[in-house]
C-alpha cells in the first residue's frame, strides 16, 4: 500500500475488500463462497470487476494513476475517480433511469462500487457497428442530457450553489487538459500522437493543419471549453460511454466531468452518431446495404436534438419560478420575452453543439484516438472514403455552424455530402 | 473577540495591534508615541485608518461583516478582505506602478495594511466633477488593465494555474451575487432599492423595465458575468476606485474581484467616464462652460480603449511562445492567422466592454447606487436631462453593441446624443 492509502486490487484482495465493506457485502448477502468475479477492464486505464453473488451483483471500478494511449502510458491522476463518483451520484439523482447507481465510493482507493449493467446491454458504439436499431435511444439520451444539464445550470441553481460546484470540479483539471490537448490542439498541429488512414488522407490531414479559418473557430470553442462553466457536463459523452438494449439506455464513465459548456456533451453524442452514419457504407454487405439503417441514424440525430430542445425548454417553463437566478421571474415577466430568451439560449446552444460535435469528429479522424466505427472497416481505401466524408462535413459544421438554423438543415448537409 | 478571532479595531486597540505586528511596526520605526491616526472610512462598510508615524505611514483597512446600502445594513461576508488582499497582491505584482503595495494581511481580523496613497491624490470621480484634466489617465489605466487582464488569462496562464485560481475566487460568491443583483437584475424590475430623479425620469425608468430587447441583452451579459472565467478582474472598476494626481494613477478596492469577463472591468471604467461626460453640463457655469473638458473626457475614453488594444495585443505578441495554452504557437503558426485570432478576440472584447459599460451606466441612473457626478447636480430637472442622455446612450450601446466597430463610432454616438 502506498503512503496515500492506495493499493491496486487483484481478484483475491478484492474479496477481502468486499468482506470488509458493509455497503458492498450486504449486496451479496454476506456470502462469499460462490462469488463469480470477472475482470473486464483493459487493465491499463482502470480495473473493472464484475462481481456476481447469489443474492446480488455489482461492478467495482478502480482508477489507476495513468491512462493508456496508443501503447504508451500517460500519468493521469487517479483522483479522477472522485469526480466520476461525484458526477455519477449527481447525474444519477437527476436522471436515475439512465445512470448506474453508486453503492460505494472509497476516495483513498479510487474505487467505485456501482450497479452492474447486465447483458444484454452492450456498448452503443458496438450496436451501431452491428446495425442494431434502438427505438428509444433519442428519447432516453435527450432525457438524460436535458435533465443533467438543466438542473446543474444557473437556470435552476442559485449562484451560490453553482459557484461552489464549479470550484469543486476545477479540481478535475488534469482530465480537462487531456481533452484540450486531444480535441482542440493535436489535430491542428504536427503531433507524434496523430494518425490517420495513410496515405489516403495525408492531404486531408495536412489541410486541417493549414486551414486558418478552421483554427480560428477551434480557438473560440477551446475558450468556451476552458472558461465557460455552464453546467456539470459528462465531458466524454461519445457512443462508447453509453450502454444499451432496445429498452434501456445507461450512461457510464463520466471521469472527464466538470462545469463546462453544455454543447460539448450534446455535440459529442450527435457527432459520434454522425461518425456512425458515415461508417455504415464500410459495413454494408451485398445482402445488407444498410440504407434503412442509415435513415434510422439520421432520424435518431434529428430526434435527439428536437426532443432535447422540447424537454429542456419544458423544464425551463416548469421551473421558471424556481431557485435559478439566471432569468428572474420578475424581469422575464411576459410570454413574448420568455419566448425570446429561450430562442436565443437554444440557438446559441445549437451552434455550440454543432461546433463541439464537429471538433469531436475531426479529432477521431486525424487525431490520436480513433473510433471502432471506422477502425473496423478493414479495407483502408474504403475506410478513408467514409472518413473523408465525415471530415468534410465536420469542417463545414465547424466553420459555418452559425448559418444552420435547425437540425434538419444539418441532416440535409449530411445527405448532400453522402451523395 | 468573536470565536473566529475577529474583533473590530478602534483607534486605541489599533495601536496595540500595530505594536504586536512586526511587518507594520517596522514601517513606523517601532515608534508609537507621536503616531497620527485618522479614520477616513465611512465606518459602515470598512474601517479605514491612515496611520502616519515619524519614519513611515500606511493605511489599515478592516472589513466589517456588512455593507451599508441606502441607510440599511446588508450582511456581507468579511471574507471579502481575503479576496481584496489576494487581488491587490496579484495585480500589484503585475502592475506595481498603479496598485498600492500590501504590507500585511490578517485573515482572521479581515485586515489589510497597505501603502498610504498620499495627497494630493484624490478620488478620480471627484477630480472629474471638479473638471480637472489628467493627461496620463488613459495611459495608466490602459496599462493597468492590459497587464492585469492579460497575465491572469489563458493567454498567459496554463490551464492548471488558471483552474486553480478560478476555484479560489469562486469563494468570493457573496460579492458576485451583489453585483448580479444591483447591475443585472434590480434596474430591470420593480425593486424597493431602485430610485431615480423623479418625477422627471419616471417614464424612462419604466421604459427600462418594459424593454424586452434590453432584457434579452442584459441576460446574455449576466450569463457571461456568472459563467465566463476569463481573467482575474477587479470587479468594481469605476472612477471611485481610482486615485489620481496629474502624474499618478492608483487602483484601489478590488473586493469584488474574481475570475470573470475582462469586458466587465474595461466597461466599468469607460462607462463611468461616459457618465462623467454627460454630467458636465450640470456642472457648467457661466464662466466655465466645460466644453473643452468634455472634449478631454472623450479623448480619454478613446485613448483608453485604443491604448488598451495596443498594449494588450503587444503583450500577446511578446508572449506568444510563453506558457499560455489558449493559442499554441505550433497551431497559430502564421502571421495572417495570428492577426485573425487577435482581431476576433479584440472584437469580442470590445463588444463585451460596450455591453458591460452600458449595464454599469444604466444601474447608476435607475438602480440602487447612484454616482456623485449626477447626484451633485442640485437642480433636479437639469440632473434628469443629463441622466436621460446617458441612459439613452447606454440603451443603444447595450442593444446595438455588435454594430459598433471601433471606439470612434462610440464617440460619435455620444456626441450625437449630446446635441
mmCIF file of N, CA, C and O in Angstrom, chain A residues 44-46 63-80 172-179 181-182 192-193 255-256, chain B residues 160:
data_model
loop_
_atom_site.group_PDB
_atom_site.id
_atom_site.type_symbol
_atom_site.label_atom_id
_atom_site.label_comp_id
_atom_site.label_asym_id
_atom_site.label_seq_id
_atom_site.Cartn_x
_atom_site.Cartn_y
_atom_site.Cartn_z
ATOM 1 N N UNK A 44 -5.415 -1.212 -18.164
ATOM 2 C CA UNK A 44 -4.418 -0.178 -18.379
ATOM 3 C C UNK A 44 -4.940 1.206 -18.082
ATOM 4 O O UNK A 44 -4.211 2.173 -18.082
ATOM 5 N N UNK A 45 -6.231 1.300 -17.872
ATOM 6 C CA UNK A 45 -6.864 2.582 -17.605
ATOM 7 C C UNK A 45 -7.485 2.494 -16.216
ATOM 8 O O UNK A 45 -7.208 3.278 -15.334
ATOM 9 N N UNK A 46 -8.334 1.499 -16.068
ATOM 10 C CA UNK A 46 -8.969 1.214 -14.799
ATOM 11 C C UNK A 46 -9.053 -0.294 -14.670
ATOM 12 O O UNK A 46 -9.056 -1.015 -15.663
ATOM 13 N N UNK A 63 -9.625 3.285 -10.353
ATOM 14 C CA UNK A 63 -8.779 4.078 -11.254
ATOM 15 C C UNK A 63 -7.305 3.835 -10.947
ATOM 16 O O UNK A 63 -6.916 3.705 -9.789
ATOM 17 N N UNK A 64 -6.504 3.759 -11.975
ATOM 18 C CA UNK A 64 -5.055 3.607 -11.816
ATOM 19 C C UNK A 64 -4.390 4.937 -12.155
ATOM 20 O O UNK A 64 -4.970 5.751 -12.867
ATOM 21 N N UNK A 65 -3.186 5.161 -11.641
ATOM 22 C CA UNK A 65 -2.603 6.505 -11.803
ATOM 23 C C UNK A 65 -2.001 6.787 -13.175
ATOM 24 O O UNK A 65 -1.001 7.465 -13.297
ATOM 25 N N UNK A 66 -2.603 6.224 -14.229
ATOM 26 C CA UNK A 66 -2.155 6.523 -15.595
ATOM 27 C C UNK A 66 -3.269 6.123 -16.539
ATOM 28 O O UNK A 66 -4.230 5.451 -16.159
ATOM 29 N N UNK A 67 -3.157 6.551 -17.777
ATOM 30 C CA UNK A 67 -4.078 6.069 -18.800
ATOM 31 C C UNK A 67 -3.265 5.527 -19.951
ATOM 32 O O UNK A 67 -2.109 5.899 -20.152
ATOM 33 N N UNK A 68 -3.852 4.619 -20.708
ATOM 34 C CA UNK A 68 -3.139 4.031 -21.811
ATOM 35 C C UNK A 68 -3.495 4.789 -23.082
ATOM 36 O O UNK A 68 -4.629 5.113 -23.345
ATOM 37 N N UNK A 69 -2.488 5.085 -23.869
ATOM 38 C CA UNK A 69 -2.726 5.819 -25.099
ATOM 39 C C UNK A 69 -1.794 5.282 -26.165
ATOM 40 O O UNK A 69 -0.572 5.383 -26.027
ATOM 41 N N UNK A 70 -2.350 4.726 -27.213
ATOM 42 C CA UNK A 70 -1.587 4.027 -28.272
ATOM 43 C C UNK A 70 -0.322 3.346 -27.741
ATOM 44 O O UNK A 70 0.792 3.591 -28.173
ATOM 45 N N UNK A 71 -0.560 2.482 -26.792
ATOM 46 C CA UNK A 71 0.542 1.651 -26.333
ATOM 47 C C UNK A 71 1.384 2.255 -25.234
ATOM 48 O O UNK A 71 2.072 1.548 -24.509
ATOM 49 N N UNK A 72 1.318 3.567 -25.094
ATOM 50 C CA UNK A 72 2.130 4.203 -24.060
ATOM 51 C C UNK A 72 1.264 4.596 -22.875
ATOM 52 O O UNK A 72 0.084 4.869 -23.014
ATOM 53 N N UNK A 73 1.876 4.681 -21.736
ATOM 54 C CA UNK A 73 1.147 5.129 -20.553
ATOM 55 C C UNK A 73 1.411 6.602 -20.303
ATOM 56 O O UNK A 73 2.549 7.044 -20.296
ATOM 57 N N UNK A 74 0.337 7.358 -20.124
ATOM 58 C CA UNK A 74 0.448 8.752 -19.678
ATOM 59 C C UNK A 74 0.095 8.770 -18.206
ATOM 60 O O UNK A 74 -0.947 8.245 -17.824
ATOM 61 N N UNK A 75 0.909 9.395 -17.391
ATOM 62 C CA UNK A 75 0.498 9.543 -15.995
ATOM 63 C C UNK A 75 -0.805 10.347 -15.964
ATOM 64 O O UNK A 75 -0.965 11.284 -16.737
ATOM 65 N N UNK A 76 -1.722 9.913 -15.146
ATOM 66 C CA UNK A 76 -3.010 10.628 -15.069
ATOM 67 C C UNK A 76 -3.588 10.406 -13.685
ATOM 68 O O UNK A 76 -3.750 9.279 -13.244
ATOM 69 N N UNK A 77 -3.870 11.501 -13.002
ATOM 70 C CA UNK A 77 -4.306 11.414 -11.611
ATOM 71 C C UNK A 77 -5.430 10.404 -11.397
ATOM 72 O O UNK A 77 -6.441 10.426 -12.097
ATOM 73 N N UNK A 78 -5.265 9.565 -10.397
ATOM 74 C CA UNK A 78 -6.328 8.631 -10.043
ATOM 75 C C UNK A 78 -7.454 9.339 -9.298
ATOM 76 O O UNK A 78 -8.515 8.774 -9.085
ATOM 77 N N UNK A 79 -7.236 10.586 -8.921
ATOM 78 C CA UNK A 79 -8.287 11.415 -8.324
ATOM 79 C C UNK A 79 -9.496 11.535 -9.246
ATOM 80 O O UNK A 79 -10.572 11.948 -8.822
ATOM 81 N N UNK A 80 -9.327 11.224 -10.527
ATOM 82 C CA UNK A 80 -10.470 11.288 -11.443
ATOM 83 C C UNK A 80 -11.633 10.430 -10.945
ATOM 84 O O UNK A 80 -12.792 10.698 -11.256
ATOM 85 N N UNK A 172 -10.708 18.768 -11.297
ATOM 86 C CA UNK A 172 -10.528 17.724 -12.322
ATOM 87 C C UNK A 172 -9.721 18.252 -13.514
ATOM 88 O O UNK A 172 -9.906 17.818 -14.652
ATOM 89 N N UNK A 173 -8.804 19.154 -13.228
ATOM 90 C CA UNK A 173 -8.083 19.877 -14.278
ATOM 91 C C UNK A 173 -7.239 18.965 -15.170
ATOM 92 O O UNK A 173 -7.124 19.196 -16.369
ATOM 93 N N UNK A 174 -6.679 17.899 -14.609
ATOM 94 C CA UNK A 174 -5.827 17.047 -15.461
ATOM 95 C C UNK A 174 -6.606 16.416 -16.592
ATOM 96 O O UNK A 174 -6.119 16.277 -17.715
ATOM 97 N N UNK A 175 -7.842 16.019 -16.288
ATOM 98 C CA UNK A 175 -8.663 15.423 -17.341
ATOM 99 C C UNK A 175 -9.097 16.484 -18.349
ATOM 100 O O UNK A 175 -9.154 16.232 -19.557
ATOM 101 N N UNK A 176 -9.382 17.698 -17.871
ATOM 102 C CA UNK A 176 -9.720 18.794 -18.773
ATOM 103 C C UNK A 176 -8.552 19.085 -19.721
ATOM 104 O O UNK A 176 -8.742 19.299 -20.918
ATOM 105 N N UNK A 177 -7.351 19.078 -19.165
ATOM 106 C CA UNK A 177 -6.169 19.337 -20.003
ATOM 107 C C UNK A 177 -6.008 18.287 -21.084
ATOM 108 O O UNK A 177 -5.606 18.583 -22.218
ATOM 109 N N UNK A 178 -6.305 17.049 -20.736
ATOM 110 C CA UNK A 178 -6.200 15.981 -21.727
ATOM 111 C C UNK A 178 -7.170 16.234 -22.883
ATOM 112 O O UNK A 178 -6.808 16.113 -24.061
ATOM 113 N N UNK A 179 -8.410 16.620 -22.531
ATOM 114 C CA UNK A 179 -9.386 16.933 -23.580
ATOM 115 C C UNK A 179 -8.899 18.098 -24.436
ATOM 116 O O UNK A 179 -8.967 18.053 -25.668
ATOM 117 N N UNK A 181 -5.977 18.982 -25.102
ATOM 118 C CA UNK A 181 -4.920 18.561 -25.998
ATOM 119 C C UNK A 181 -5.440 17.716 -27.159
ATOM 120 O O UNK A 181 -5.157 18.009 -28.325
ATOM 121 N N UNK A 182 -6.214 16.688 -26.854
ATOM 122 C CA UNK A 182 -6.574 15.747 -27.922
ATOM 123 C C UNK A 182 -7.705 16.258 -28.810
ATOM 124 O O UNK A 182 -7.793 15.877 -29.974
ATOM 125 N N UNK A 192 3.177 13.849 -32.613
ATOM 126 C CA UNK A 192 3.574 12.440 -32.736
ATOM 127 C C UNK A 192 2.408 11.494 -32.481
ATOM 128 O O UNK A 192 2.430 10.340 -32.897
ATOM 129 N N UNK A 193 1.385 12.002 -31.790
ATOM 130 C CA UNK A 193 0.269 11.121 -31.454
ATOM 131 C C UNK A 193 -0.764 11.010 -32.567
ATOM 132 O O UNK A 193 -1.547 10.072 -32.614
ATOM 133 N N UNK A 255 -15.710 10.323 -16.049
ATOM 134 C CA UNK A 255 -14.494 10.755 -15.340
ATOM 135 C C UNK A 255 -13.938 12.085 -15.854
ATOM 136 O O UNK A 255 -13.144 12.725 -15.186
ATOM 137 N N UNK A 256 -14.400 12.505 -17.046
ATOM 138 C CA UNK A 256 -13.964 13.799 -17.585
ATOM 139 C C UNK A 256 -14.909 14.941 -17.183
ATOM 140 O O UNK A 256 -14.812 16.042 -17.709
ATOM 141 N N UNK B 160 -3.752 24.635 -15.763
ATOM 142 C CA UNK B 160 -3.630 24.225 -14.366
ATOM 143 C C UNK B 160 -3.615 25.436 -13.433
ATOM 144 O O UNK B 160 -4.348 25.483 -12.436
#
